[in-house]
Coordinates of C-alpha atoms and ligand atoms in Angstrom, one line a residue:
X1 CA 8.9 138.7 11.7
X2 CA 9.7 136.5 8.5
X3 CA 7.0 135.0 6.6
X4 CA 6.6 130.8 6.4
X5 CA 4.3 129.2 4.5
X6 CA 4.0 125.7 4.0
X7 CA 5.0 125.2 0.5
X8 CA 6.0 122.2 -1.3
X9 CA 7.1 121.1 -4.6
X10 CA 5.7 118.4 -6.1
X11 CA 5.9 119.5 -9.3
X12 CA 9.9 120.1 -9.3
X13 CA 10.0 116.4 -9.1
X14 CA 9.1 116.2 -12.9
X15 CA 12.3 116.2 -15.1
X16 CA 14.0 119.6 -15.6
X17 CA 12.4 120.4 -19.2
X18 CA 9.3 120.8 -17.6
X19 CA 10.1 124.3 -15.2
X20 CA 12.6 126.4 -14.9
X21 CA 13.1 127.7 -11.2
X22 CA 13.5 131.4 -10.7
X23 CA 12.1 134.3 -8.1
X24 CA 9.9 136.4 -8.9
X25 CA 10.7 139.9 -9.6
X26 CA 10.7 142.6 -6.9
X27 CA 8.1 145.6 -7.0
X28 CA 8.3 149.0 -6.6
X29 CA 5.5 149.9 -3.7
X30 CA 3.1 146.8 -3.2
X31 CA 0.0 147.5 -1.9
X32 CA -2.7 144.7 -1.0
X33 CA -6.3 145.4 -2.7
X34 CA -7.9 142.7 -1.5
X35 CA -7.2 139.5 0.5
X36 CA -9.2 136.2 0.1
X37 CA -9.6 135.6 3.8
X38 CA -12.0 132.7 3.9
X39 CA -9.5 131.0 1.1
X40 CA -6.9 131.8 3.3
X41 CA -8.0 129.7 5.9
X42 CA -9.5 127.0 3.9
X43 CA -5.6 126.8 3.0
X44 CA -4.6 126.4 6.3
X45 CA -2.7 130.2 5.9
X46 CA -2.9 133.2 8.5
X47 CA -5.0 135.9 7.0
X48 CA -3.5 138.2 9.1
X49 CA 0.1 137.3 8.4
X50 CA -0.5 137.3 4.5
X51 CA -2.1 141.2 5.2
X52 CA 1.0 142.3 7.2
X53 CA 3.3 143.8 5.1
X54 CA 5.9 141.1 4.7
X55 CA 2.8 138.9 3.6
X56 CA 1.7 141.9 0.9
X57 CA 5.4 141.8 -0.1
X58 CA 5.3 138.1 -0.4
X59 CA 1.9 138.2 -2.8
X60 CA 3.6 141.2 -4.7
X61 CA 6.7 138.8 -5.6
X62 CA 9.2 141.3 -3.9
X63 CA 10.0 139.0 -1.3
X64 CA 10.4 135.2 -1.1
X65 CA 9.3 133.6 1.6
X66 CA 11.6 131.4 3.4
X67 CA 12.6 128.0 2.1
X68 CA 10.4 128.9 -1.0
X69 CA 11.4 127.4 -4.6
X70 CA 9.5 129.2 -6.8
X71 CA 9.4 128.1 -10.7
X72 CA 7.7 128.9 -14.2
X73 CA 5.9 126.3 -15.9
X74 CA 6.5 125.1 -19.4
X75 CA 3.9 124.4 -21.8
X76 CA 3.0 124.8 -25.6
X77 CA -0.6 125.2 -27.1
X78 CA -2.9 125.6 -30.0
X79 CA -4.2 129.2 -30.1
X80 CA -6.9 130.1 -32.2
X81 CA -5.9 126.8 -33.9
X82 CA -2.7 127.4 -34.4
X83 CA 0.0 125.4 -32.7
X84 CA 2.7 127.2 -30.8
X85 CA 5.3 124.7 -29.1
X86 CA 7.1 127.0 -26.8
X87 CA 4.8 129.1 -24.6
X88 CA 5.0 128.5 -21.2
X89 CA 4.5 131.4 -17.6
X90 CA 5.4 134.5 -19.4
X91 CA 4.2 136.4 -16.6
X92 CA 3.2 133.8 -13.6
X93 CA 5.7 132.1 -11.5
X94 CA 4.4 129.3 -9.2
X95 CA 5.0 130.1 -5.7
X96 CA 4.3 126.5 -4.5
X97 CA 1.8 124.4 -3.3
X98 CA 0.1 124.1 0.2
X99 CA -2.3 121.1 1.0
X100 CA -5.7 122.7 2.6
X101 CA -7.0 121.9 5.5
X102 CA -9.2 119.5 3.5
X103 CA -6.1 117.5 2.4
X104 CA -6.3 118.8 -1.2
X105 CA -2.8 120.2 -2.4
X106 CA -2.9 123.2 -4.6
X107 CA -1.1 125.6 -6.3
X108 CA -0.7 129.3 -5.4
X109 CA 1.0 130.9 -8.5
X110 CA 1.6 135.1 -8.7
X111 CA 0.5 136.3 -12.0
X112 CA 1.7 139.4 -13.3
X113 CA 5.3 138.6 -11.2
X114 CA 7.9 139.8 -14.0
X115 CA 9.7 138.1 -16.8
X116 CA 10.4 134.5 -16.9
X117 CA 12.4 132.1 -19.6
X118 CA 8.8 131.9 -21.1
X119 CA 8.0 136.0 -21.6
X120 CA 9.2 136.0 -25.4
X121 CA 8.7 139.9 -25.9
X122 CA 5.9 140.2 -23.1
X123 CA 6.9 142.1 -20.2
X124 CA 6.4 139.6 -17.5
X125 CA 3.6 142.0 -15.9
X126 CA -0.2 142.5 -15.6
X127 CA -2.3 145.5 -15.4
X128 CA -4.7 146.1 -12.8
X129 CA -7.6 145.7 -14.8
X130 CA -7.3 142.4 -16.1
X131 CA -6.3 141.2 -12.2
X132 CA -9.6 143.1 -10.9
X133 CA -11.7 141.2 -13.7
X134 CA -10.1 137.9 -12.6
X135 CA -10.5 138.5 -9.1
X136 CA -13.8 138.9 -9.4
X137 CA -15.0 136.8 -12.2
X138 CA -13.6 133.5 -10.9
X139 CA -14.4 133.8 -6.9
X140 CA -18.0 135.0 -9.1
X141 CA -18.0 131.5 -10.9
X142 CA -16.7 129.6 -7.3
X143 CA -20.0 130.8 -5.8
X144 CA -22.0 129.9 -8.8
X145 CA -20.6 126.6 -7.8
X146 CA -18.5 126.0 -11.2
X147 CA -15.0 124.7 -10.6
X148 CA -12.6 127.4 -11.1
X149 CA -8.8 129.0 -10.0
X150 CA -9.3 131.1 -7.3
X151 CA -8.4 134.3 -6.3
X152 CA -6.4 134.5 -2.8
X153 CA -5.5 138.1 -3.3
X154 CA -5.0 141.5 -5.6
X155 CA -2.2 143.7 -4.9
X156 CA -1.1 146.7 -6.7
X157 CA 2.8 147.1 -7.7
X158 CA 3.4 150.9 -7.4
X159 CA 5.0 150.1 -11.0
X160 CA 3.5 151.2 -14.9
X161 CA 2.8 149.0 -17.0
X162 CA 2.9 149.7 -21.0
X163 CA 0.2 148.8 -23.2
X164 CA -1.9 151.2 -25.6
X165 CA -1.4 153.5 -22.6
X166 CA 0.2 153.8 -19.0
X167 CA -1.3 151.6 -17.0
X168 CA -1.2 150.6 -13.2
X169 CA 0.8 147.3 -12.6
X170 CA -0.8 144.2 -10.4
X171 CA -0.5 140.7 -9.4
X172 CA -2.9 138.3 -9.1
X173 CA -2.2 135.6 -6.4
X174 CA -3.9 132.7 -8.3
X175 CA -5.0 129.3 -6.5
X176 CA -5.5 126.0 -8.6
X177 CA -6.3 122.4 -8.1
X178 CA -3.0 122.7 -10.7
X179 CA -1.4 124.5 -13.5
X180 CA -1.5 121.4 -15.8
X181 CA -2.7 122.5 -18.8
X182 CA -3.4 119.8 -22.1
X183 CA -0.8 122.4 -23.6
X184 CA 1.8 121.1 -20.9
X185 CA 1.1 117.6 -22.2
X186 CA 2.0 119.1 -25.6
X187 CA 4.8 121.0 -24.6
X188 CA 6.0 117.1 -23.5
X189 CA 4.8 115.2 -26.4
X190 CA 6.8 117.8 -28.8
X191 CA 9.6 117.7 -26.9
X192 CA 9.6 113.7 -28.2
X193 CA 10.4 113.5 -24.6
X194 CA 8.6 110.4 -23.7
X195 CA 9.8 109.9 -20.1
X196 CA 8.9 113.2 -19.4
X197 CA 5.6 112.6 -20.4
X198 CA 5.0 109.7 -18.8
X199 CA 6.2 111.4 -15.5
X200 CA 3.6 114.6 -16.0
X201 CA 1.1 112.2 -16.7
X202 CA 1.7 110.4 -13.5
X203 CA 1.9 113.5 -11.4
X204 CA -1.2 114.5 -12.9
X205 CA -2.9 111.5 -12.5
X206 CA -1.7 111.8 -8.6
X207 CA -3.2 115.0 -8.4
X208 CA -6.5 114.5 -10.4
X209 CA -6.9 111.2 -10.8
X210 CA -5.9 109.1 -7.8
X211 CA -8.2 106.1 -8.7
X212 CA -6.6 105.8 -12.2
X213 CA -3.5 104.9 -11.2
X214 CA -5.4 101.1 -10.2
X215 CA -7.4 101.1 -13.8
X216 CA -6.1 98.4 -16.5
X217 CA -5.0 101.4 -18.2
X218 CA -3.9 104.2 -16.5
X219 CA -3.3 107.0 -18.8
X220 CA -6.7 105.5 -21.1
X221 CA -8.5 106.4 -17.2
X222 CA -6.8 109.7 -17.0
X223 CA -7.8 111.3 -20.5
X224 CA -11.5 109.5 -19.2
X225 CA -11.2 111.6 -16.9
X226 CA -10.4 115.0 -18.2
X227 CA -12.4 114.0 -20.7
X228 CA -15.9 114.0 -18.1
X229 CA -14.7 117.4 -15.9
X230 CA -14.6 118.8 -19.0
X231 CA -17.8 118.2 -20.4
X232 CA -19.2 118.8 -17.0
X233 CA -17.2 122.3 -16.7
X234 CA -18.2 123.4 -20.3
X235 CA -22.0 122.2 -19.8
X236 CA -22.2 124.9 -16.3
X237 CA -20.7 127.5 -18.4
X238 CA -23.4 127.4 -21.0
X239 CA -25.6 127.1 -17.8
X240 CA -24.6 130.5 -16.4
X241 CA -24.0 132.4 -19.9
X242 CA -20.4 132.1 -19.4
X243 CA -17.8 132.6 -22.5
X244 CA -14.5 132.2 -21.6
X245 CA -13.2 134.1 -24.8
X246 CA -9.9 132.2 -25.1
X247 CA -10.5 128.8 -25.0
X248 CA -6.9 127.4 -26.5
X249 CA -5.3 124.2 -25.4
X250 CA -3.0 126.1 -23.4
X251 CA -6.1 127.6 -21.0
X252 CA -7.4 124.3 -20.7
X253 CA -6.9 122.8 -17.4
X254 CA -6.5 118.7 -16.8
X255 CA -8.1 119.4 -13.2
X256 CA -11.3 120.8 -15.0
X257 CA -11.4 124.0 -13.5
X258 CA -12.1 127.1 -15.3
X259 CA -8.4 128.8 -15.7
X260 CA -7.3 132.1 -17.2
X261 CA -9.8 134.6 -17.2
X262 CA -9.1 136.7 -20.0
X263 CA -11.8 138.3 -22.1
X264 CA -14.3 136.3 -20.7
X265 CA -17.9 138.1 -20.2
X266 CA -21.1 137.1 -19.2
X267 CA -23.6 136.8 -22.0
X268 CA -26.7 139.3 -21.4
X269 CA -28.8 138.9 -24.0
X270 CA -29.4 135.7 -25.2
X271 CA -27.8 134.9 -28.3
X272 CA -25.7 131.4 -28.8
X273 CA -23.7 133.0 -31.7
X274 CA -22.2 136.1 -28.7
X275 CA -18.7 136.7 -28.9
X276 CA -16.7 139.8 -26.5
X277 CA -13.2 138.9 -27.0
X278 CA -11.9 141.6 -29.2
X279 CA -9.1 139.3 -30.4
X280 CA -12.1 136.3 -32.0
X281 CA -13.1 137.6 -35.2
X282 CA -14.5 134.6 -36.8
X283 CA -16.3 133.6 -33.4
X284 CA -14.6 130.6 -32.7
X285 CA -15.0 130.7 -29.0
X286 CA -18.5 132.7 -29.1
X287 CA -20.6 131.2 -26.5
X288 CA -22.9 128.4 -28.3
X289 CA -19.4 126.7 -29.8
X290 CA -17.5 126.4 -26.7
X291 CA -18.6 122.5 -26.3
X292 CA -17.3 121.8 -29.8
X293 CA -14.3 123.6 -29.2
X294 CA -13.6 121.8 -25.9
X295 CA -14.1 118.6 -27.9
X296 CA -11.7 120.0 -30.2
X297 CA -9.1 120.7 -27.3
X298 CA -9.3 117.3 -25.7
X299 CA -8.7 115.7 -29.3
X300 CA -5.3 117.5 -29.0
X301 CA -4.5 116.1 -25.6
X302 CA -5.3 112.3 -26.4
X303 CA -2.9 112.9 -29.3
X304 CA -0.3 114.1 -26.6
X305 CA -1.3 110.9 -25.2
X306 CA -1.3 108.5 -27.7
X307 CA 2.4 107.3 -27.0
X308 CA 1.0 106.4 -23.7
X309 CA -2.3 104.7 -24.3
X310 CA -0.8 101.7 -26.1
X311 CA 2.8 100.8 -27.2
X312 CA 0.9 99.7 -30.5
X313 CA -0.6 102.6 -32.7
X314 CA -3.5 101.7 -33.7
X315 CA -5.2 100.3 -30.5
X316 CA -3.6 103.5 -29.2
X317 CA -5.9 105.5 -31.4
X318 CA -9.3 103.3 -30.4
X319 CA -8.6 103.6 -27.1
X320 CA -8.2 107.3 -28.1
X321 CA -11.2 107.4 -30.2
X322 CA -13.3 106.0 -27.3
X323 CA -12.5 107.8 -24.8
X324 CA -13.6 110.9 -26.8
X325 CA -16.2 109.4 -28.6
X326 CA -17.8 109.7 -24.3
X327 CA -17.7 113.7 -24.8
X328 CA -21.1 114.4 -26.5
X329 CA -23.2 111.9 -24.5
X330 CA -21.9 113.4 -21.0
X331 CA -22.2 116.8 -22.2
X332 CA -25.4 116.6 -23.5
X333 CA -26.6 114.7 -20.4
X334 CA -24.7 117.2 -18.2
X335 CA -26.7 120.2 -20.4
X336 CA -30.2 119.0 -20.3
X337 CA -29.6 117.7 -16.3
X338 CA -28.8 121.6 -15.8
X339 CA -31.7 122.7 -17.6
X340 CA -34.0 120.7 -15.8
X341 CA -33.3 122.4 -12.7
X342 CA -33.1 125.4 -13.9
X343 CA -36.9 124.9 -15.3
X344 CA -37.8 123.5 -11.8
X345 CA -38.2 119.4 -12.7
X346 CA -36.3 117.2 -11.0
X347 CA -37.4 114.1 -13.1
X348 CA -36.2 113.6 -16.4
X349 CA -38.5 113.2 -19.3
X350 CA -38.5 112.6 -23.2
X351 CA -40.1 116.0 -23.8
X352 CA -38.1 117.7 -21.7
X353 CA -35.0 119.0 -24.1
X354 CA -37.6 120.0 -26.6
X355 CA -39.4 122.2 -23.8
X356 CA -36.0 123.9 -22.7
X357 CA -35.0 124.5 -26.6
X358 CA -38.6 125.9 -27.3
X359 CA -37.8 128.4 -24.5
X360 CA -34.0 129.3 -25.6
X361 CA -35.4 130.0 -28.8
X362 CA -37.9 132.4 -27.8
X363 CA -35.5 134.3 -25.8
X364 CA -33.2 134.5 -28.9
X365 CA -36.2 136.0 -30.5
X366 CA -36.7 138.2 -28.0
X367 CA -33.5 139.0 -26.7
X368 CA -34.5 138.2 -23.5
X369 CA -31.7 139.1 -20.9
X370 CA -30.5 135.1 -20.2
X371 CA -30.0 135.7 -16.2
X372 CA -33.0 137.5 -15.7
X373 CA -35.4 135.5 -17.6
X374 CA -34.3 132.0 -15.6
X375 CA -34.8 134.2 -12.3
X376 CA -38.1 135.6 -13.3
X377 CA -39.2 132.4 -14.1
X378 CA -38.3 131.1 -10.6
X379 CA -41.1 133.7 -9.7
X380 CA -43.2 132.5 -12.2
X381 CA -43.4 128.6 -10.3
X382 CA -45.4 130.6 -7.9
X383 CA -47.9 132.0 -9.9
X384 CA -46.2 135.7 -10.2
X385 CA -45.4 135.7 -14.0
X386 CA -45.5 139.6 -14.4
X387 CA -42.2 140.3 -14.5
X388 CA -41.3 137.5 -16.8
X389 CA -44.0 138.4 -19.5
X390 CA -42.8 142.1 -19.7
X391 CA -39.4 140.5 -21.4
X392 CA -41.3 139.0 -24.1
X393 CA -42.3 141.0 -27.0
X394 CA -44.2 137.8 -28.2
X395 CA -47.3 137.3 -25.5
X396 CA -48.7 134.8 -27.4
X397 CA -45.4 132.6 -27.7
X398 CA -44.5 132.8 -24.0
X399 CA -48.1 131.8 -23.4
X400 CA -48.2 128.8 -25.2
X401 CA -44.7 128.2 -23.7
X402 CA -45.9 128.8 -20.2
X403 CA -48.8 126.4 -21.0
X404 CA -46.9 123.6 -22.0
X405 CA -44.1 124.2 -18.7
X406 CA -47.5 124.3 -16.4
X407 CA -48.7 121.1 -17.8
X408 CA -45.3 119.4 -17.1
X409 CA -44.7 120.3 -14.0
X410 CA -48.3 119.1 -12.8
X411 CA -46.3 115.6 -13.2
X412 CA -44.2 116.4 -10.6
X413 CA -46.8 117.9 -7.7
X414 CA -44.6 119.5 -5.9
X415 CA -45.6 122.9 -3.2
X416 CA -44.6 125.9 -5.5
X417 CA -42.9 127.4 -2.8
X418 CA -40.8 124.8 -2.9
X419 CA -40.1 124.2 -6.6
X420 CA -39.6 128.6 -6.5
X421 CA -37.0 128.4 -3.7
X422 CA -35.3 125.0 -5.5
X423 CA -34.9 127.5 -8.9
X424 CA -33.9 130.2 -7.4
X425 CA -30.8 128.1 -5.8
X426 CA -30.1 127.0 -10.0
X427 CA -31.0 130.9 -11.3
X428 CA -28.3 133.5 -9.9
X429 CA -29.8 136.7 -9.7
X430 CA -26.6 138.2 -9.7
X431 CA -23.2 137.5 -12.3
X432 CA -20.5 139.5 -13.2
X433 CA -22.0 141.4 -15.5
X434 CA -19.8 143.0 -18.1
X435 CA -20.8 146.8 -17.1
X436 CA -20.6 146.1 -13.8
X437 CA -17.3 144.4 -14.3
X438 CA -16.0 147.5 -16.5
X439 CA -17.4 150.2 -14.2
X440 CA -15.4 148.8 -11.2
X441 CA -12.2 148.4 -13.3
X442 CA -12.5 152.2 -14.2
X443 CA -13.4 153.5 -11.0
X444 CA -10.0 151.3 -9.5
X445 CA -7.8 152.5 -12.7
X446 CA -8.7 155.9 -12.9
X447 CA -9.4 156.9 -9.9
X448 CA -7.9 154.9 -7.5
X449 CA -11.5 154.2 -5.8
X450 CA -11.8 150.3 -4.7
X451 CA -14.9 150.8 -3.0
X452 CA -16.8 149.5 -6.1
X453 CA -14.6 146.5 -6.4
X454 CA -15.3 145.6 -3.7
X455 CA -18.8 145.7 -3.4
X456 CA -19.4 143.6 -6.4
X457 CA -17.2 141.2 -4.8
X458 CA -19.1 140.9 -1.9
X459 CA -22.8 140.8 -3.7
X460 CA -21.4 138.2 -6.5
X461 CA -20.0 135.7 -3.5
X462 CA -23.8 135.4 -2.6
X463 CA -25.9 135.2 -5.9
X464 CA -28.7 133.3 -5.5
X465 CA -30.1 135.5 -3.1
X466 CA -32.1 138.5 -3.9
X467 CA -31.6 141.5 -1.9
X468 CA -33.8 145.0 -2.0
X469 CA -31.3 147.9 -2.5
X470 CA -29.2 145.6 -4.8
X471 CA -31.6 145.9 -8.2
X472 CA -28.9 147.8 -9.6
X473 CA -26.3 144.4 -9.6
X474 CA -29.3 142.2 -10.9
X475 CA -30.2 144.4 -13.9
X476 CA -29.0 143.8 -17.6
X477 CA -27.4 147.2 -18.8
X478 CA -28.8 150.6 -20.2
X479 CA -28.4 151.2 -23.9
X480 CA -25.5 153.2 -22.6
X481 CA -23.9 150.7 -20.5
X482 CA -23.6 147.6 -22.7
X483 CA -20.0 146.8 -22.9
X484 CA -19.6 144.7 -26.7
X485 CA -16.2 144.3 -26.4
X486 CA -13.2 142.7 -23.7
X487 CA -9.4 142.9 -24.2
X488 CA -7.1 139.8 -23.5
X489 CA -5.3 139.8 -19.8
X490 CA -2.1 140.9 -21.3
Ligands
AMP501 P1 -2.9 134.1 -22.7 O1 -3.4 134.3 -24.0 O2 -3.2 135.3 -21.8 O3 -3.3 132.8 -22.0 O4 -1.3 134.0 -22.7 C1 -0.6 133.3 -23.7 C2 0.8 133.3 -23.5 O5 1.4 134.6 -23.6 C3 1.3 132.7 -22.2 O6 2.5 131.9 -22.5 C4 1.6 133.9 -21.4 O7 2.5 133.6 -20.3 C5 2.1 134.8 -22.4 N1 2.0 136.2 -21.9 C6 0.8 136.9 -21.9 N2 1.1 138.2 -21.4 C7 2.4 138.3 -21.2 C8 3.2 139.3 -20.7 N3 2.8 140.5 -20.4 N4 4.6 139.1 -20.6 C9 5.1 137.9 -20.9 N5 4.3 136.8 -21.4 C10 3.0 137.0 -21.5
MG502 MG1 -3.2 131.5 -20.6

């Protein structure tokens, strides 16, 4: 039997600078871990023939499927600040793209698929551990309902990989709305390549941002554009207690989809100033800044864009200017819309950022687990606050607190049945935890055993619902447990 998929190449359409085509490299003994099945189909692809072993073979890299044209992506990007023109897939090749079966196209991209033009010294390869915490962080944050890359399958290489120790080899099958970073708009503008990024920001506008393409101003619609998703997209993460952990231009999608999982974590206790990543020493990405920073980012891709925006510099710039100068107001509003639900009002009212503030601060006070205090409150709309109150050192804050929530929502009469069940679908009870996340990668890495993996896949792809017999998923970790520190993808 030989593999087809329906693949196509949009993106090799874009001048030659932007890609270089090449195959990816062939593994030793791939082995699938897991297959995305329901993503499968939602792409219009057989399950069963991805999970036959030509199809394992195909998601390894060690065979190319036929027809396939598969490419790297070039792009540049400010990391930690610092801008880097040339970095580009140094370990990712981009299979190709399929159009679901609801008429979007995506990408499918194999990370950890051996070296490319991009790899400067890297390796080309990822370790399984990294591709497990991928796997199941972002199909975590698709069923938390934040836009993400997906994960359409794990398989293991048979192959060591090198780092501070041996380490077993994997590839992540990736799916994404696109690979457009605002570092590929860099990589363009530093080029001084204008028709090449005027022909990315087409494509992308395409692909994103169909409507813009009939605005006065394109390219002034585009960066609009990017410039909401984001400040939607960084708004849910603060939301859930997400940090991404490596928020650089380069891992910062046009589409507005979370992208590169690296030392992301979940934040437990609640603490705006938490950092993991073991690489952020002066906290730049630590959870509470990651709306500044993403500001920060989409400064650097409107100055990609200025060429485009106007043929004259200066009304480049204000149209520039106002088009970021959008960012705080649809964050904020995006921010204090998300806390609303998550306190159970559905109106909006003056008092009401002050009310949700009152309440982050008391949990910074008490480190209160973030998660769990949302969920408990849930409980709380229907008169069982027990639970809630045992996290709170400080009876006599949370009661005044409690007070003050009460009176509100008598504004809004609403059955408390009703307003519980409404919270609970904005409160997961279950996230990827960073133990539970660390305990399955060791149990996969050390001793081959998967069956943890995938169970915290399974419970983390429905987590707004409570199960008995899962407390142990829903419960912040023992003194013994925490985790304080992730390690970058690499
Ligand atoms: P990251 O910080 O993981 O987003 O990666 C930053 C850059 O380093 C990207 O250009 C990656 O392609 C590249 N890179 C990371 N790991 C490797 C590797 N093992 N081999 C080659 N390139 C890599
Ligand atoms: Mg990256």
């Amino acid at each position: 039997m030989s593999i087809r998929l329906p693949l196509q190449y949009t993106y090799a359409e874009l001048p030659e600078a932007l890609f270089a085509r090449l195959d990816p490299t062939p593994v030793a003994a791939p082995r699938l871990v897991r297959l995305n099945v329901p993503l499968a189909e939602a792409l219009g692809l057989d399950p069963a023939a991805l999970a036959s072993a030509e199809g394992v073979a195909v998601l390894a890299g060690s065979r190319v499927p036929d027809g396939a044209a598969p490419m790297a992506l070039a792009y540049a990007g400010h990391q930690f600040g610092q801008f880097v023109p040339r970095l580009g897939d140094g370990r990712a090749i981009l299979l190709g793209e399929v159009v679901g079966r609801d008429g979007q196209r995506r990408d499918i991209q194999l990370k950890g698929s051996g070296r490319t033009p991009y790899s400067r010294g890297g390796d080309g390869r990822a370790a399984l551990g990294p591709v497990l915490r991928e796997y199941v962080v972002s199909e975590a944050m698709a069923a938390l309902g934040v836009p993400t890359t997906r994960a359409l399958a794990a398989v293991t290489t048979g192959e060591w990989v090198y780092r501070e120790a041996a380490l077993p080899g994997a590839v992540l099958a990736r799916v994404a709305a696109s690979h457009i970073r605002v570092g590929t708009f860099q990589y363009a503008a530093a080029q001084g390549d204008l028709d090449a990024l005027r022909a990315l920001a087409d494509h992308a506008i395409a692909r994103h941002d169909p409507a813009a393409a009939e605005a006065a101003n394109p390219y002034r619609a585009f960066l609009d554009g990017v410039v909401a998703r984001q400040a939607s997209l960084v708004a849910r993460w603060l939301l859930i207690g997400f940090i991404h952990g490596v928020m650089n231009t380069d891992n910062t999608s046009v589409s507005g989809e979370t992208i590169d999982y690296g030392p992301c974590a979940f934040m437990d206790e609640y603490d705006p100033r938490t950092v993991f990543s073991s690489i952020d020493h002066m906290g730049r990405y630590a959870y509470g800044n990651q709306p500044r920073i993403m500001h920060w980012n989409l400064v650097r891709l409107a100055e990609a864009l200025l060429p485009l925006l106007d043929a004259d510099e200066e009304r480049a710039v204000a149209a520039a200017k106002a088009s970021l100068g959008a960012f705080s107001d649809l964050y904020h509003a995006a921010y204090l819309d998300g806390l609303r639900r998550k306190l159970g009002l559905a109106e909006a009212r003056e008092e009401d950022a002050a009310l949700a503030q009152d309440l982050l601060t008391l949990m910074a006070e008490a480190r209160a687990d973030f998660t769990l205090t949302f969920r408990r409150l849930s409980d709380a709309a229907e008169g069982d606050d027990a639970a809630l109150r045992g996290m709170f050192a400080d009876a006599a804050g949370l009661e005044a607190w409690l007070a003050r929530w009460r009176a509100r929502l008598e504004a809004e009469p609403m059955a408390s049945g009703a307003r519980a069940a409404a919270m609970r679908g904005a409160n997961p009870v279950y996230i990827p935890r960073n133990h539970l996340v660390e305990a399955v990668i060791e149990a996969a890495v050390s001793r081959e055993d998967f069956a943890p993996f995938e169970q915290l896949v399974d419970v983390l792809a429905r987590p707004f619902e409570e199960w008995a017999g899962l407390e142990r998923y829903a419960t912040p970790p023992q003194p013994e447990e925490r985790v304080t520190q992730t390690f970058c993808g690499t």
